[in-house]
mmCIF file of C-alpha atoms and ligand atoms in Angstrom:
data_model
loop_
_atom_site.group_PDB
_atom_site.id
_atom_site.type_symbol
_atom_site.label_atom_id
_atom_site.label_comp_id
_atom_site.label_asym_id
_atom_site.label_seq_id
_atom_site.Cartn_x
_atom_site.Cartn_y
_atom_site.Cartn_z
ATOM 1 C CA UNK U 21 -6.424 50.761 75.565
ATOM 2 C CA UNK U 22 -3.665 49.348 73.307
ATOM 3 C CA UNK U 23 -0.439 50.794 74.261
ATOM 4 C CA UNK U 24 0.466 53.770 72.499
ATOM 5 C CA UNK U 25 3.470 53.816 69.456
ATOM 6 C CA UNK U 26 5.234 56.714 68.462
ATOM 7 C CA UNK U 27 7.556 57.292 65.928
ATOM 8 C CA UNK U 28 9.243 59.591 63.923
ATOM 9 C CA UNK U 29 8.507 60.275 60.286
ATOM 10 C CA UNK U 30 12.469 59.135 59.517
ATOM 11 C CA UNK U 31 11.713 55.492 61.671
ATOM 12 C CA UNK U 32 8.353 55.033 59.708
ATOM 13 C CA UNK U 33 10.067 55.400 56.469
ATOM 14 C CA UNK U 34 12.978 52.918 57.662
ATOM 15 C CA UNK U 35 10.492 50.225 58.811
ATOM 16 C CA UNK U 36 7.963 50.662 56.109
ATOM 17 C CA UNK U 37 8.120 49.929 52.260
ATOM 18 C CA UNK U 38 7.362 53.473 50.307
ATOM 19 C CA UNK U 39 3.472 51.788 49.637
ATOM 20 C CA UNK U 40 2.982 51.318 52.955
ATOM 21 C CA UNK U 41 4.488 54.369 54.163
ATOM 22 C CA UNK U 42 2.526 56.337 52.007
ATOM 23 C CA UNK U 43 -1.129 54.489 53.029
ATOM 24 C CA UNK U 44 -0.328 54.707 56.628
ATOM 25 C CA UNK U 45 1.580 57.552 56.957
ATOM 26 C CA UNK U 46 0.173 59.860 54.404
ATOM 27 C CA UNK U 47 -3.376 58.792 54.206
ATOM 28 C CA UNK U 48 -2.873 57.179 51.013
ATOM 29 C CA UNK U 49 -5.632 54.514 49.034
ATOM 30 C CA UNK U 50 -4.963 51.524 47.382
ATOM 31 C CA UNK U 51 -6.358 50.973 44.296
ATOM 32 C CA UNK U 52 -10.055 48.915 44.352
ATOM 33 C CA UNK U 53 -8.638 45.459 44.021
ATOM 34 C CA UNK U 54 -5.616 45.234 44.658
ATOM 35 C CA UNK U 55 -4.990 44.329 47.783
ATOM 36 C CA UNK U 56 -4.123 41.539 48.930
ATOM 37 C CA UNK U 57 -6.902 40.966 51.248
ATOM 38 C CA UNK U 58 -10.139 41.847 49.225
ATOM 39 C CA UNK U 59 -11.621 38.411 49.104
ATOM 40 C CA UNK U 60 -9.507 36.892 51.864
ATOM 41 C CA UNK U 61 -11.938 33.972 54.102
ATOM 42 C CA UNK U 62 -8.946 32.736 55.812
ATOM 43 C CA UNK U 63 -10.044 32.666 59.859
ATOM 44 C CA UNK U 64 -8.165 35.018 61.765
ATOM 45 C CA UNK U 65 -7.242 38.300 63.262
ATOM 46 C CA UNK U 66 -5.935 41.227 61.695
ATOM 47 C CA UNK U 67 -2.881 43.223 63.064
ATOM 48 C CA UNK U 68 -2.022 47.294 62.116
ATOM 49 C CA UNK U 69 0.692 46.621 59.314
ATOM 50 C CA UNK U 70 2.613 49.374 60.955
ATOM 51 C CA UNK U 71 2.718 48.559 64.826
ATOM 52 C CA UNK U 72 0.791 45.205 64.924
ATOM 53 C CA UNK U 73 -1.791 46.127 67.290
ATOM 54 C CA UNK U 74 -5.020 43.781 66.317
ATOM 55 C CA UNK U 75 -7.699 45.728 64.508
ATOM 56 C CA UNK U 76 -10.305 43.628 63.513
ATOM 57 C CA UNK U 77 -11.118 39.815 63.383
ATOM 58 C CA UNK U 78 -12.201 37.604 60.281
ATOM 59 C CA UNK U 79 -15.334 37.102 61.698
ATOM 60 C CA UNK U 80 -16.897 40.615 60.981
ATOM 61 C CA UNK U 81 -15.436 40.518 57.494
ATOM 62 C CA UNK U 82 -18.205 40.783 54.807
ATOM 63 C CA UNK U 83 -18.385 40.755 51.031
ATOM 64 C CA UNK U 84 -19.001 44.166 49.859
ATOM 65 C CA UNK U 85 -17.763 44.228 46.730
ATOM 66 C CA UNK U 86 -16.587 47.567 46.784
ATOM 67 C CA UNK U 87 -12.440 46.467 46.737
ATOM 68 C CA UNK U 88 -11.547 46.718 49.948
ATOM 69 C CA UNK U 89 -11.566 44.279 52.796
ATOM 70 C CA UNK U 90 -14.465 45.521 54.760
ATOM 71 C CA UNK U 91 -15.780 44.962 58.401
ATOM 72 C CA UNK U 92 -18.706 45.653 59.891
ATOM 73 C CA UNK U 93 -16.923 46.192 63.547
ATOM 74 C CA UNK U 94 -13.452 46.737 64.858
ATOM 75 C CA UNK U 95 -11.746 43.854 67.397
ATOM 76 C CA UNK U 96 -13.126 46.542 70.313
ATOM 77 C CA UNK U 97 -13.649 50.093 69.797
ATOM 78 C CA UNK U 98 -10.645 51.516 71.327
ATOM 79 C CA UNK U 99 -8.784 49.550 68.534
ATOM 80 C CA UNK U 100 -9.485 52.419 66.097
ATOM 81 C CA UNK U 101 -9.691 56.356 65.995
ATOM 82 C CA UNK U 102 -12.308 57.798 63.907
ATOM 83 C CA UNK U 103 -11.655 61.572 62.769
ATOM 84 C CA UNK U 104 -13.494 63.447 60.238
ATOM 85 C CA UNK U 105 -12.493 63.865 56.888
ATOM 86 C CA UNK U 106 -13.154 66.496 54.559
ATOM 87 C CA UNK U 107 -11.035 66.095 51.847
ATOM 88 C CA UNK U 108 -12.353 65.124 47.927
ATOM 89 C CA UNK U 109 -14.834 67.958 48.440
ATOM 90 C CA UNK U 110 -16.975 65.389 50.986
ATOM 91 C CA UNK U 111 -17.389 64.299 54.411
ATOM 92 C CA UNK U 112 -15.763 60.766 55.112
ATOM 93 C CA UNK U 113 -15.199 59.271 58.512
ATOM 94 C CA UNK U 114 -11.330 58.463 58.646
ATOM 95 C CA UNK U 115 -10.233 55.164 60.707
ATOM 96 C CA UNK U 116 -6.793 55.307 61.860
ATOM 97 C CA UNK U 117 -4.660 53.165 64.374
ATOM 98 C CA UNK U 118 -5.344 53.872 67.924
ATOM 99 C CA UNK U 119 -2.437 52.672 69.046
ATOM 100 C CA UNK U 120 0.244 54.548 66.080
ATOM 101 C CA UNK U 121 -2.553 56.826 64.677
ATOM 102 C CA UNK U 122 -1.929 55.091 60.987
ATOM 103 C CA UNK U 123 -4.336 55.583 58.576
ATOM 104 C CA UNK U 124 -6.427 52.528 57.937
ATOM 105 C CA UNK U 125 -9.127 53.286 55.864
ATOM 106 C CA UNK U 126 -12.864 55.115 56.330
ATOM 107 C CA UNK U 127 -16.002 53.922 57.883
ATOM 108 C CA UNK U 128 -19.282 54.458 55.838
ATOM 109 C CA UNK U 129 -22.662 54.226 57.502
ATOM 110 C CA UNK U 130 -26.389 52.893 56.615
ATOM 111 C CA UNK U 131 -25.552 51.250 53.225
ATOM 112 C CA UNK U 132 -27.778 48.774 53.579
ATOM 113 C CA UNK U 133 -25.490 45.727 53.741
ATOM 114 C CA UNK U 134 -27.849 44.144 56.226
ATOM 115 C CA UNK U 135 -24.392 43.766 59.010
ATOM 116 C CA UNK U 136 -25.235 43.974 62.389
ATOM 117 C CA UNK U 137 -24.193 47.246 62.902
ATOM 118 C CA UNK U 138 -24.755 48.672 59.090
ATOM 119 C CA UNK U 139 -21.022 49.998 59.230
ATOM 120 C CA UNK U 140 -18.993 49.581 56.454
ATOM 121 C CA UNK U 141 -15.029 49.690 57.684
ATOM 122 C CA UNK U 142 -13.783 50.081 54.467
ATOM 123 C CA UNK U 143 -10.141 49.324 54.815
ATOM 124 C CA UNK U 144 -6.934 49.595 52.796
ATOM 125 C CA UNK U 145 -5.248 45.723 52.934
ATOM 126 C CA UNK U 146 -1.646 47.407 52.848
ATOM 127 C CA UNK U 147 -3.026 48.740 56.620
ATOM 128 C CA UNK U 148 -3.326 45.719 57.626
ATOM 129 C CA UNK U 149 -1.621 41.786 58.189
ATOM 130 C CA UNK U 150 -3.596 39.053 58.615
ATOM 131 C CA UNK U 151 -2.774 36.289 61.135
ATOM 132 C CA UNK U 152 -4.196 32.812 60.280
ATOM 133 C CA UNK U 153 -5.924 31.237 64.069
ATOM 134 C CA UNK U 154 -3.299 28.214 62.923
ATOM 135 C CA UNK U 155 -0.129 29.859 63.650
ATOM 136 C CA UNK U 156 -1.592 30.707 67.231
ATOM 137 C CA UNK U 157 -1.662 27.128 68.823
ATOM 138 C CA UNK U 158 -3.563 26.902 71.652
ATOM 139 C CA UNK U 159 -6.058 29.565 71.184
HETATM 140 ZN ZN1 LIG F 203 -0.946 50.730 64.427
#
C-alpha cells in the first residue's frame, strides 16, 4: 500500500491553488476539455497532484472522447479508493487517492470501449501530474 498522507484542510489550501483545492478537496469537476491532459500521448506515469503518489500509467490511457483523460486501469489497485456516489440524483463510482483520499475522478463500467477491462477511469487532469519516462533516466 502507498503510504498514507494526511493533512489538514488549512495545509491543503496552503499547498494547493483554489482549482485544485476545490477538485481534490471538495470533489469538484473540471469542465469537459479543459484540462490539460485530455489528449495527452506523452509516455509516462501519472502522480496524485496533491501528494504525488503514482496513479496510473500512459499505457492504459485511451481516447474516449468524453473530456477527460481516461484509463482503463489504475498503476495497481491499491493506488485508488473507490466509494459510491450518489450525488446528481445517480449512482457514480467515486475514485479518490488511496494514499491522501483526494478526489480524482469516477469510474464508469461496460461502455463498450472495447479496453481490456471495459472500465472507464474518467479522471479530472487538475488530479493529476504527468511525469514524462525522460526525466526518469535509467528506468
Ligand atoms: Zn494523493
Amino acid at each position: 500500500m502507498p503510504e498514507k498522507v494526511q493533512k489538514t484542510d488549512a495545509e491543503w489550501r496552503a499547498t494547493l491553488s483554489p482549482d485544485e483545492y476545490h477538485i481534490l478537496r471538495e470533489a469538484g469537476t473540471e469542465r469537459p476539455w479543459s484540462g490539460e491532459y485530455v489528449e495527452t500521448k506523452t509516455v509516462g506515469v501519472y502522480r496524485c497532484r496533491a501528494c504525488g503518489a503514482e496513479l496510473f500509467r500512459s499505457d492504459t490511457k485511451f481516447d474516449s472522447h468524453c473530456g477527460w483523460p481516461s484509463f482503463w486501469s489504475p498503476l495497481a489497485e491499491d493506488r485508488v479508493r473507490l466509494l459510491e456516489d450518489r450525488s446528481l440524483g445517480t449512482t457514480r463510482v467515486e475514485v479518490r487517492c488511496a494514499a491522501c483520499d483526494s478526489h480524482l475522478g469516477h469510474v464508469f463500467e461496460g461502455e463498450g470501449y472495447g479496453t481490456p477491462t471495459d472500465l472507464r477511469y474518467c479522471i479530472n487532469s487538475i488530479s493529476l501530474t504527468l511525469e514524462p519516462d525522460e526525466a526518469q533516466p535509467g528506468r
